[in-house]
CSV table of C-alpha atoms in Angstrom, one decimal:
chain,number,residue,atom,x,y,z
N,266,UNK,CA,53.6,129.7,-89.0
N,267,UNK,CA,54.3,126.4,-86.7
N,268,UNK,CA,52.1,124.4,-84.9
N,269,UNK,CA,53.2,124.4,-81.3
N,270,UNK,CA,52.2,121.4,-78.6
N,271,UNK,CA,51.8,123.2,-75.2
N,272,UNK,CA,51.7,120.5,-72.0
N,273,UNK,CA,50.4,122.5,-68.9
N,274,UNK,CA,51.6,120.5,-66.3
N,275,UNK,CA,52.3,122.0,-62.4
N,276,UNK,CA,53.9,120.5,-59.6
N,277,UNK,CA,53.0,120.6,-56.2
N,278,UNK,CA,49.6,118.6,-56.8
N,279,UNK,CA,47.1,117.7,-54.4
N,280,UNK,CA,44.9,114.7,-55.4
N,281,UNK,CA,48.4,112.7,-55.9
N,282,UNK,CA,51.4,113.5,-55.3
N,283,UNK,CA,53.9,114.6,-58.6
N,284,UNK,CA,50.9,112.7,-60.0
N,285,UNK,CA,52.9,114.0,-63.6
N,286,UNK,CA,56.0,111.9,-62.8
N,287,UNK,CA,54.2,108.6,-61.9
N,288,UNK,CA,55.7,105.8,-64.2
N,289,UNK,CA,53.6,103.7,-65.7
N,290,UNK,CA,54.6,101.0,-68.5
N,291,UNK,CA,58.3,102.0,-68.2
N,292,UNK,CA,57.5,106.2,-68.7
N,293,UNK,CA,56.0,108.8,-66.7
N,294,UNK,CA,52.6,109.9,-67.7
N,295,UNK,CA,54.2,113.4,-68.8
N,296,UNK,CA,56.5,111.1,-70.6
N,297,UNK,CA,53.6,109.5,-72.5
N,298,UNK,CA,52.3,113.1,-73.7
N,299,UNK,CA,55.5,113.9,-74.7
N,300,UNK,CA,56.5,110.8,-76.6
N,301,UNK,CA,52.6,111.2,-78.3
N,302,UNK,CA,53.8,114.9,-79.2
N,303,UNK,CA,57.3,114.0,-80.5
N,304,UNK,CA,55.3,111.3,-83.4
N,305,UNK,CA,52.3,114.0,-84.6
N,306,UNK,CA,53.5,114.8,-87.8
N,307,UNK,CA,52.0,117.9,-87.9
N,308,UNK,CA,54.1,119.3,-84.8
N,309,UNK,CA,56.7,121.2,-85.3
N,310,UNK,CA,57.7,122.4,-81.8
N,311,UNK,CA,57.2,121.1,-78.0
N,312,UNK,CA,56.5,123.3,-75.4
N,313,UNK,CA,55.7,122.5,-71.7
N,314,UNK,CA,54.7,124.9,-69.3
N,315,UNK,CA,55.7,124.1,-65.1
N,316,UNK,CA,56.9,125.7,-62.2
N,317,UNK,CA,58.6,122.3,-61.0
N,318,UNK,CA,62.6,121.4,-61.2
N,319,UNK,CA,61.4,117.9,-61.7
N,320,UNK,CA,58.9,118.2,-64.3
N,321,UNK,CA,61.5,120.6,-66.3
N,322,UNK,CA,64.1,117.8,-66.0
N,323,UNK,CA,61.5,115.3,-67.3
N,324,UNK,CA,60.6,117.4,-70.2
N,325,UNK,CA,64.0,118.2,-71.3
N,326,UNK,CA,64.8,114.7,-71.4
N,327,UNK,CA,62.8,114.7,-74.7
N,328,UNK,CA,63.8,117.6,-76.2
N,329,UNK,CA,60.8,120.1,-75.1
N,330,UNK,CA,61.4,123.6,-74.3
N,331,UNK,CA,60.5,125.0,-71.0
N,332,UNK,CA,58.2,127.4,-70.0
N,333,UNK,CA,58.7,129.1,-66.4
N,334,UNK,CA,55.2,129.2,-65.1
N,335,UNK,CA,54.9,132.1,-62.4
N,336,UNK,CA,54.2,130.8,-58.9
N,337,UNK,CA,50.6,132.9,-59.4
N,338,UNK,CA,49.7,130.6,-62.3
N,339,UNK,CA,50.7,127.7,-60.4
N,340,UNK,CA,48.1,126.9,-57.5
N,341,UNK,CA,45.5,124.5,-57.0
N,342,UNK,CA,42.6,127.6,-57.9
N,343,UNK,CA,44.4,128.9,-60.9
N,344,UNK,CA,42.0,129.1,-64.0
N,345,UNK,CA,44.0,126.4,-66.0
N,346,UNK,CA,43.0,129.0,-69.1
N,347,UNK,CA,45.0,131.8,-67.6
N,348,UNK,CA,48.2,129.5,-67.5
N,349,UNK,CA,47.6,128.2,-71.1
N,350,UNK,CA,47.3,132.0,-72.7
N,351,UNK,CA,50.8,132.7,-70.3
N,352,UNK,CA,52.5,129.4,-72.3
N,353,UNK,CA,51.4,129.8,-75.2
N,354,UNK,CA,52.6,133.7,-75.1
N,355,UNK,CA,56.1,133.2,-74.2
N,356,UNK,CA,56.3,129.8,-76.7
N,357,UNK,CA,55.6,132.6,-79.6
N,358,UNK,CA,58.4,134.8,-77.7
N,359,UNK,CA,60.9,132.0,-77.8
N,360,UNK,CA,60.1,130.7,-81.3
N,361,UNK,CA,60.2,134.7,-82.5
N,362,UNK,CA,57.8,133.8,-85.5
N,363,UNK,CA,53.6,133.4,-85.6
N,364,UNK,CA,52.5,130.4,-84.4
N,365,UNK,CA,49.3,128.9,-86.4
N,366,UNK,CA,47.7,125.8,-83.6
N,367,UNK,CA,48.3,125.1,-80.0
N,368,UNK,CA,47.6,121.8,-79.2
N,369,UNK,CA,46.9,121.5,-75.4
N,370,UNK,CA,47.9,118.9,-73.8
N,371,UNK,CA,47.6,117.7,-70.4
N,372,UNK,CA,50.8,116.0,-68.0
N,373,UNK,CA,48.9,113.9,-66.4
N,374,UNK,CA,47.7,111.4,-68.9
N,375,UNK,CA,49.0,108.3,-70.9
N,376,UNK,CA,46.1,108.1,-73.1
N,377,UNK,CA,46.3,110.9,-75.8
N,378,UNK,CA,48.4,109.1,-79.0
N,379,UNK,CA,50.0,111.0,-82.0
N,380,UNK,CA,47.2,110.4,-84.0
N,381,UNK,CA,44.7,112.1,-81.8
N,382,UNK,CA,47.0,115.1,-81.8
N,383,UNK,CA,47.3,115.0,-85.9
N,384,UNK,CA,43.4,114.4,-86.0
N,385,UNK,CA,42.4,117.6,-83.8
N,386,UNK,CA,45.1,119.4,-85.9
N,387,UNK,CA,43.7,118.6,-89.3
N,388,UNK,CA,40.2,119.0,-88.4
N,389,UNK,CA,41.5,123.1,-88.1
N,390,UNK,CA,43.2,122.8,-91.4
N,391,UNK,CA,40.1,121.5,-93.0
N,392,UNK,CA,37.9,123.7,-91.3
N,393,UNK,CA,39.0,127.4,-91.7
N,394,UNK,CA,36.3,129.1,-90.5
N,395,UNK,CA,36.7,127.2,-87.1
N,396,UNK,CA,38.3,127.8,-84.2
N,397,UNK,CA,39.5,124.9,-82.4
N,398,UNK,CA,38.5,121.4,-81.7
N,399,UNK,CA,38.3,119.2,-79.3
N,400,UNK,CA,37.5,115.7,-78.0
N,401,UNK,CA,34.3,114.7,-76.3
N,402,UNK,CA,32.3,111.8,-75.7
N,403,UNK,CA,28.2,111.0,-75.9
N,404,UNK,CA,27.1,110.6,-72.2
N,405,UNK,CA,23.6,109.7,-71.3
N,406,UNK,CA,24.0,108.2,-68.8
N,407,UNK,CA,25.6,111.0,-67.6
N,408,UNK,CA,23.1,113.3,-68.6
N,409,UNK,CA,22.1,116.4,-66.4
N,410,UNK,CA,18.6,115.4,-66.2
N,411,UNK,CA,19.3,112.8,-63.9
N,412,UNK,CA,22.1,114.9,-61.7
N,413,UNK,CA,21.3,115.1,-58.0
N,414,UNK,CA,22.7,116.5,-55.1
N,415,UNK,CA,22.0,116.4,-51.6
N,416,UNK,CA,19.9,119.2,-50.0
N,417,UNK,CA,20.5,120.8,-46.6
N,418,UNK,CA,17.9,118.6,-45.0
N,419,UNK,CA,20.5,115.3,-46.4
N,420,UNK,CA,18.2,114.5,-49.0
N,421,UNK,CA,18.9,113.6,-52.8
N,422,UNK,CA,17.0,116.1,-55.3
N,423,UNK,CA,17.2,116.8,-58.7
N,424,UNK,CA,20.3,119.4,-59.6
N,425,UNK,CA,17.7,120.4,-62.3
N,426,UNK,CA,14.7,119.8,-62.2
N,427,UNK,CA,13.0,118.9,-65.4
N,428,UNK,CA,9.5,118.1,-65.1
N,429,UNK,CA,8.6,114.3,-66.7
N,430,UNK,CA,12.2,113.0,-67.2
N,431,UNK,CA,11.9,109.7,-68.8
N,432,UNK,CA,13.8,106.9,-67.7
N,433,UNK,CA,15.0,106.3,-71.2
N,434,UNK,CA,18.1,108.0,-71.8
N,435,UNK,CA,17.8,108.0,-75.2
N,436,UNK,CA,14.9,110.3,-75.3
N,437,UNK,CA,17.2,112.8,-73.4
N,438,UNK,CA,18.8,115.8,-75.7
N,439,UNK,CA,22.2,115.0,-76.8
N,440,UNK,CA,25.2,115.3,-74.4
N,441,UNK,CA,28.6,115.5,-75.0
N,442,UNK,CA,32.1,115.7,-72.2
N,443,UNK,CA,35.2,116.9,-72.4
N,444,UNK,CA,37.6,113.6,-72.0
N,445,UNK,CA,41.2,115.1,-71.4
N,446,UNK,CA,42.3,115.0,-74.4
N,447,UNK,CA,43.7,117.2,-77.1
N,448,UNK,CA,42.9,120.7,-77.4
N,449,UNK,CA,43.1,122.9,-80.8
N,450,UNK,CA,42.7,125.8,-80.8
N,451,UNK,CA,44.3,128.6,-83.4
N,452,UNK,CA,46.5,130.6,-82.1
N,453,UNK,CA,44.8,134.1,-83.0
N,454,UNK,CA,41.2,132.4,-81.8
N,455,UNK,CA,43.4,132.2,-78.2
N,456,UNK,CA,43.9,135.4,-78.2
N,457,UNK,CA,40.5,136.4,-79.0
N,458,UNK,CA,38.9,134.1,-76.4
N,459,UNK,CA,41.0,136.1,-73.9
N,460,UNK,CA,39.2,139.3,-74.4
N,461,UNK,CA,35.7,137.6,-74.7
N,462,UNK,CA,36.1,134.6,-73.0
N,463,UNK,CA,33.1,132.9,-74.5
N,464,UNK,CA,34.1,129.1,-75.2
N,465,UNK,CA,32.1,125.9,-74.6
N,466,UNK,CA,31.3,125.4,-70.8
N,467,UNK,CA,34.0,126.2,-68.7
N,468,UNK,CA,36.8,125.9,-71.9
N,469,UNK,CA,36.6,129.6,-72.7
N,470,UNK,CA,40.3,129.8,-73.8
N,471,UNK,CA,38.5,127.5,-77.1
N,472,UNK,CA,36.5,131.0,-78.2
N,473,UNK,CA,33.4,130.6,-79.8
N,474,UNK,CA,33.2,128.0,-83.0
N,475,UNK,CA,34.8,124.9,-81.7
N,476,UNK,CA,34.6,121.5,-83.3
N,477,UNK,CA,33.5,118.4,-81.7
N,478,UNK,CA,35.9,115.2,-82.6
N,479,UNK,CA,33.1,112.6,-80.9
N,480,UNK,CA,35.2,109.7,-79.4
N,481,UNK,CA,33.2,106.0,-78.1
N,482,UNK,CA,34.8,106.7,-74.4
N,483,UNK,CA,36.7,108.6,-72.2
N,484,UNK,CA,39.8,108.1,-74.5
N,485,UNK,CA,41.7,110.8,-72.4
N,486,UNK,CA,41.0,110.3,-69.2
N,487,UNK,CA,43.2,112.0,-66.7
N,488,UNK,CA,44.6,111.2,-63.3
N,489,UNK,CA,43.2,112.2,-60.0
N,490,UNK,CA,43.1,108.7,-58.0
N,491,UNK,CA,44.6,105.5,-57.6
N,492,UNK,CA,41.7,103.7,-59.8
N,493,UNK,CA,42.2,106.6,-62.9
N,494,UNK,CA,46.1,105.4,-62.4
N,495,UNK,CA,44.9,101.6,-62.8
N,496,UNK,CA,42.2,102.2,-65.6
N,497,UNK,CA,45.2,103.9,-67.2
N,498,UNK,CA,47.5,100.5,-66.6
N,499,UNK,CA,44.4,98.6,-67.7
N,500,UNK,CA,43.9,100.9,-70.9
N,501,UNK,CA,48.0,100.9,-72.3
N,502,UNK,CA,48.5,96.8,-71.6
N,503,UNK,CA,45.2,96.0,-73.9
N,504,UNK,CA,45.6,99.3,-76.4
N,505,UNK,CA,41.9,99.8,-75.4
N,506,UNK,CA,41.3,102.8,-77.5
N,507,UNK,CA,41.2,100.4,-80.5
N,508,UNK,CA,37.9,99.2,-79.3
Protein backbone atom coordinates (compact mmCIF):
# COMPACT_ATOMS: atom_id res chain seq x y z
CA UNK A 1 0.00 0.00 0.00
CA UNK A 2 1.37 3.80 -0.55
CA UNK A 3 0.95 6.70 1.27
CA UNK A 4 -0.58 9.30 -0.95
CA UNK A 5 -0.36 13.34 -0.29
CA UNK A 6 -3.69 14.85 -1.62
CA UNK A 7 -3.52 18.96 -1.98
CA UNK A 8 -7.21 20.15 -2.48
CA UNK A 9 -6.65 23.27 -3.97
CA UNK A 10 -9.60 25.27 -6.36
CA UNK A 11 -9.32 28.10 -8.37
CA UNK A 12 -11.66 30.75 -8.84
CA UNK A 13 -11.36 31.98 -5.09
CA UNK A 14 -13.19 34.61 -3.47
CA UNK A 15 -11.46 36.04 -0.32
CA UNK A 16 -8.17 36.52 -2.75
CA UNK A 17 -7.77 36.14 -5.85
CA UNK A 18 -5.66 32.71 -7.13
CA UNK A 19 -4.87 33.15 -3.42
CA UNK A 20 -2.92 29.45 -4.30
CA UNK A 21 -0.54 31.03 -6.74
CA UNK A 22 0.56 34.01 -4.66
CA UNK A 23 4.45 33.92 -4.35
CA UNK A 24 5.88 34.37 -1.29
CA UNK A 25 9.75 33.92 -0.51
CA UNK A 26 10.54 33.08 -4.14
CA UNK A 27 7.40 30.07 -4.39
CA UNK A 28 3.85 30.06 -4.51
CA UNK A 29 2.12 29.02 -1.39
CA UNK A 30 0.92 25.75 -3.44
CA UNK A 31 4.59 25.60 -4.19
CA UNK A 32 5.42 25.53 -0.44
CA UNK A 33 2.93 22.39 0.13
CA UNK A 34 4.29 20.82 -2.57
CA UNK A 35 7.98 21.26 -1.89
CA UNK A 36 6.97 20.12 2.02
CA UNK A 37 5.38 16.94 0.32
CA UNK A 38 8.17 16.13 -2.13
CA UNK A 39 10.86 15.88 1.44
CA UNK A 40 8.20 13.60 3.77
CA UNK A 41 9.99 10.52 3.74
CA UNK A 42 7.06 8.62 4.24
CA UNK A 43 5.32 9.80 0.90
CA UNK A 44 5.40 7.89 -1.79
CA UNK A 45 3.10 9.66 -4.28
CA UNK A 46 1.70 13.44 -4.86
CA UNK A 47 -1.54 14.09 -5.79
CA UNK A 48 -3.35 17.54 -6.24
CA UNK A 49 -6.79 17.89 -6.83
CA UNK A 50 -8.08 21.45 -8.95
CA UNK A 51 -10.29 22.48 -11.60
CA UNK A 52 -7.76 25.46 -12.56
CA UNK A 53 -5.23 25.39 -15.79
CA UNK A 54 -3.06 27.40 -13.62
CA UNK A 55 -2.93 25.52 -10.54
CA UNK A 56 -2.40 22.13 -12.75
CA UNK A 57 0.61 23.93 -14.45
CA UNK A 58 1.91 24.85 -11.03
CA UNK A 59 1.63 21.44 -9.73
CA UNK A 60 3.13 19.62 -12.58
CA UNK A 61 6.00 21.78 -12.29
CA UNK A 62 6.98 19.47 -9.28
CA UNK A 63 6.15 16.38 -10.43
CA UNK A 64 2.48 15.91 -8.79
CA UNK A 65 -0.26 14.21 -10.68
CA UNK A 66 -3.41 15.95 -11.36
CA UNK A 67 -6.65 15.37 -10.37
CA UNK A 68 -9.60 16.90 -12.57
CA UNK A 69 -11.98 18.20 -9.96
CA UNK A 70 -15.59 18.45 -11.47
CA UNK A 71 -16.99 22.00 -11.73
CA UNK A 72 -19.74 20.63 -8.99
CA UNK A 73 -16.91 20.10 -6.49
CA UNK A 74 -15.41 23.23 -7.27
CA UNK A 75 -17.60 26.23 -5.81
CA UNK A 76 -17.26 28.43 -2.92
CA UNK A 77 -20.32 26.08 -0.91
CA UNK A 78 -18.84 22.79 -1.76
CA UNK A 79 -18.29 20.58 1.46
CA UNK A 80 -14.34 20.57 1.12
CA UNK A 81 -15.03 16.66 2.42
CA UNK A 82 -16.94 15.74 -0.69
CA UNK A 83 -13.90 16.99 -2.90
CA UNK A 84 -11.31 15.19 -0.73
CA UNK A 85 -13.29 11.59 -0.94
CA UNK A 86 -13.54 12.55 -5.05
CA UNK A 87 -9.35 12.94 -4.97
CA UNK A 88 -8.56 10.64 -3.04
CA UNK A 89 -10.92 8.02 -5.22
CA UNK A 90 -9.47 8.64 -8.56
CA UNK A 91 -5.54 8.95 -6.93
CA UNK A 92 -6.35 5.04 -6.00
CA UNK A 93 -7.65 4.74 -9.73
CA UNK A 94 -4.51 6.19 -11.23
CA UNK A 95 -2.03 4.49 -8.87
CA UNK A 96 -4.26 0.95 -9.60
CA UNK A 97 -2.98 -0.48 -6.10
CA UNK A 98 -4.45 0.17 -2.25
CA UNK A 99 -3.49 3.16 -0.89
CA UNK A 100 -2.75 2.95 3.15
CA UNK A 101 -2.71 7.22 4.35
CA UNK A 102 -3.96 10.32 2.70
CA UNK A 103 -2.33 13.19 3.97
CA UNK A 104 -4.49 16.31 3.26
CA UNK A 105 -3.02 19.08 2.51
CA UNK A 106 -4.21 22.49 1.89
CA UNK A 107 -2.88 25.02 -1.36
CA UNK A 108 -3.08 27.78 0.35
CA UNK A 109 -0.50 27.70 2.93
CA UNK A 110 3.38 28.00 3.39
CA UNK A 111 3.48 26.83 6.76
CA UNK A 112 3.05 22.93 6.85
CA UNK A 113 6.92 21.43 6.58
CA UNK A 114 7.96 17.76 5.73
CA UNK A 115 8.24 16.97 9.13
CA UNK A 116 4.74 17.75 10.12
CA UNK A 117 3.59 15.62 7.19
CA UNK A 118 6.03 12.50 8.49
CA UNK A 119 4.83 13.21 12.15
CA UNK A 120 0.90 12.98 11.43
CA UNK A 121 1.90 9.94 9.27
CA UNK A 122 3.75 8.03 11.98
CA UNK A 123 1.46 8.85 14.62
CA UNK A 124 -1.09 6.29 12.27
CA UNK A 125 1.68 3.73 11.98
CA UNK A 126 2.05 3.76 15.69
CA UNK A 127 -1.35 3.85 16.47
CA UNK A 128 -3.28 1.06 14.64
CA UNK A 129 -6.39 1.10 16.11
CA UNK A 130 -6.66 4.94 15.01
CA UNK A 131 -8.04 6.53 12.42
CA UNK A 132 -6.41 9.62 11.48
CA UNK A 133 -4.69 12.50 13.05
CA UNK A 134 -4.54 15.76 12.94
CA UNK A 135 -3.07 19.16 14.20
CA UNK A 136 -4.76 21.39 16.68
CA UNK A 137 -3.86 23.92 19.03
CA UNK A 138 -5.01 24.80 23.00
CA UNK A 139 -7.17 27.98 22.74
CA UNK A 140 -8.56 29.55 25.79
CA UNK A 141 -8.66 32.43 24.92
CA UNK A 142 -10.64 31.32 22.24
CA UNK A 143 -12.87 29.35 24.29
CA UNK A 144 -16.71 29.10 23.52
CA UNK A 145 -17.59 30.33 26.89
CA UNK A 146 -16.72 33.61 26.10
CA UNK A 147 -18.20 33.63 22.22
CA UNK A 148 -20.65 36.43 21.57
CA UNK A 149 -22.64 37.60 18.87
CA UNK A 150 -24.81 40.33 18.22
CA UNK A 151 -28.56 40.02 18.77
CA UNK A 152 -31.32 41.49 16.56
CA UNK A 153 -31.79 44.35 18.90
CA UNK A 154 -27.48 45.09 17.96
CA UNK A 155 -26.52 43.96 21.20
CA UNK A 156 -23.48 41.57 22.22
CA UNK A 157 -24.74 38.26 24.10
CA UNK A 158 -23.36 35.23 24.98
CA UNK A 159 -23.32 32.57 21.84
CA UNK A 160 -23.72 30.09 24.86
CA UNK A 161 -24.65 30.96 27.61
CA UNK A 162 -23.03 29.30 30.61
CA UNK A 163 -24.14 30.42 33.80
CA UNK A 164 -21.00 31.79 36.22
CA UNK A 165 -18.17 31.81 33.58
CA UNK A 166 -15.15 32.77 35.31
CA UNK A 167 -12.85 35.24 34.02
CA UNK A 168 -10.01 32.83 34.35
CA UNK A 169 -9.54 30.89 31.33
CA UNK A 170 -7.80 28.33 32.79
CA UNK A 171 -10.68 27.12 34.81
CA UNK A 172 -12.53 26.70 31.41
CA UNK A 173 -12.65 22.89 30.01
CA UNK A 174 -9.98 22.23 27.59
CA UNK A 175 -10.19 23.45 23.88
CA UNK A 176 -8.52 22.52 21.04
CA UNK A 177 -8.62 24.15 16.93
CA UNK A 178 -8.03 22.83 13.87
CA UNK A 179 -4.84 25.01 12.52
CA UNK A 180 -4.58 24.10 8.70
CA UNK A 181 -2.47 21.75 8.80
CA UNK A 182 -1.90 18.17 7.88
CA UNK A 183 -4.62 15.74 7.81
CA UNK A 184 -4.22 11.73 8.26
CA UNK A 185 -6.49 9.93 7.76
CA UNK A 186 -6.37 5.95 6.57
CA UNK A 187 -7.54 5.40 3.52
CA UNK A 188 -10.30 2.63 4.42
CA UNK A 189 -11.31 5.11 7.67
CA UNK A 190 -12.20 7.65 4.48
CA UNK A 191 -14.25 5.57 3.14
CA UNK A 192 -16.03 4.69 6.15
CA UNK A 193 -16.43 8.31 7.33
CA UNK A 194 -18.39 8.66 4.02
CA UNK A 195 -21.16 6.48 4.93
CA UNK A 196 -21.30 7.68 8.65
CA UNK A 197 -19.99 10.88 8.46
CA UNK A 198 -19.22 11.14 12.15
CA UNK A 199 -15.64 13.01 12.52
CA UNK A 200 -14.60 15.67 14.93
CA UNK A 201 -16.63 19.02 14.43
CA UNK A 202 -17.23 19.81 11.07
CA UNK A 203 -14.04 17.24 9.76
CA UNK A 204 -16.27 14.22 9.23
CA UNK A 205 -14.26 12.89 6.29
CA UNK A 206 -11.59 12.08 9.71
CA UNK A 207 -14.36 9.26 10.95
CA UNK A 208 -14.57 8.62 14.36
CA UNK A 209 -11.05 7.87 16.49
CA UNK A 210 -8.82 10.63 15.38
CA UNK A 211 -5.64 11.69 17.09
CA UNK A 212 -4.76 15.00 18.37
CA UNK A 213 -0.94 16.12 17.44
CA UNK A 214 -1.22 19.41 19.99
CA UNK A 215 0.96 22.18 18.39
CA UNK A 216 2.00 25.82 20.64
CA UNK A 217 0.24 27.95 17.78
CA UNK A 218 -1.51 28.16 14.77
CA UNK A 219 1.45 26.43 12.91
CA UNK A 220 -0.80 26.03 9.71
CA UNK A 221 -2.52 28.89 9.36
CA UNK A 222 -4.05 29.42 5.98
CA UNK A 223 -4.75 32.40 3.72
CA UNK A 224 -7.89 34.35 3.51
CA UNK A 225 -6.57 38.15 3.85
CA UNK A 226 -3.75 40.35 3.21
CA UNK A 227 -2.60 40.19 7.10
CA UNK A 228 -2.73 35.88 6.99
CA UNK A 229 -0.43 36.63 3.67
CA UNK A 230 1.96 38.84 5.90
CA UNK A 231 1.87 36.68 9.14
CA UNK A 232 2.83 34.01 6.66
CA UNK A 233 5.92 36.44 5.29
CA UNK A 234 6.54 37.18 8.95
CA UNK A 235 6.41 33.31 9.92
CA UNK A 236 8.99 31.87 6.82
CA UNK A 237 11.72 34.93 7.24
CA UNK A 238 12.13 34.04 11.19
CA UNK A 239 11.35 30.02 10.82
CA UNK A 240 8.78 30.86 13.65
CA UNK A 241 7.56 27.42 14.16
CA UNK A 242 10.83 26.70 16.01
CA UNK A 243 9.58 28.79 18.78
Amino acid sequence: MKNIVLITAKGGNTSIKNKNLIEIEGKTFLGWQLEAAKKAELVDEIFVSTECPLIKAEAEKYGARIIDRPDDLAQAFTNHGDAILHGAGKAEEMLGEEIGIVTILLGNTALNRAEDIDVGIKCLLEHPEADSSMTVWQAQDDHPYRAMRINEEGYLESFIRQDNVDTNRQSYPEIYFYDQGPWCVRYEALCRACRGKTGPACWWWMNDKCIPIVRNWVTGKDVHTQLDIEIARAWLQKELWQY
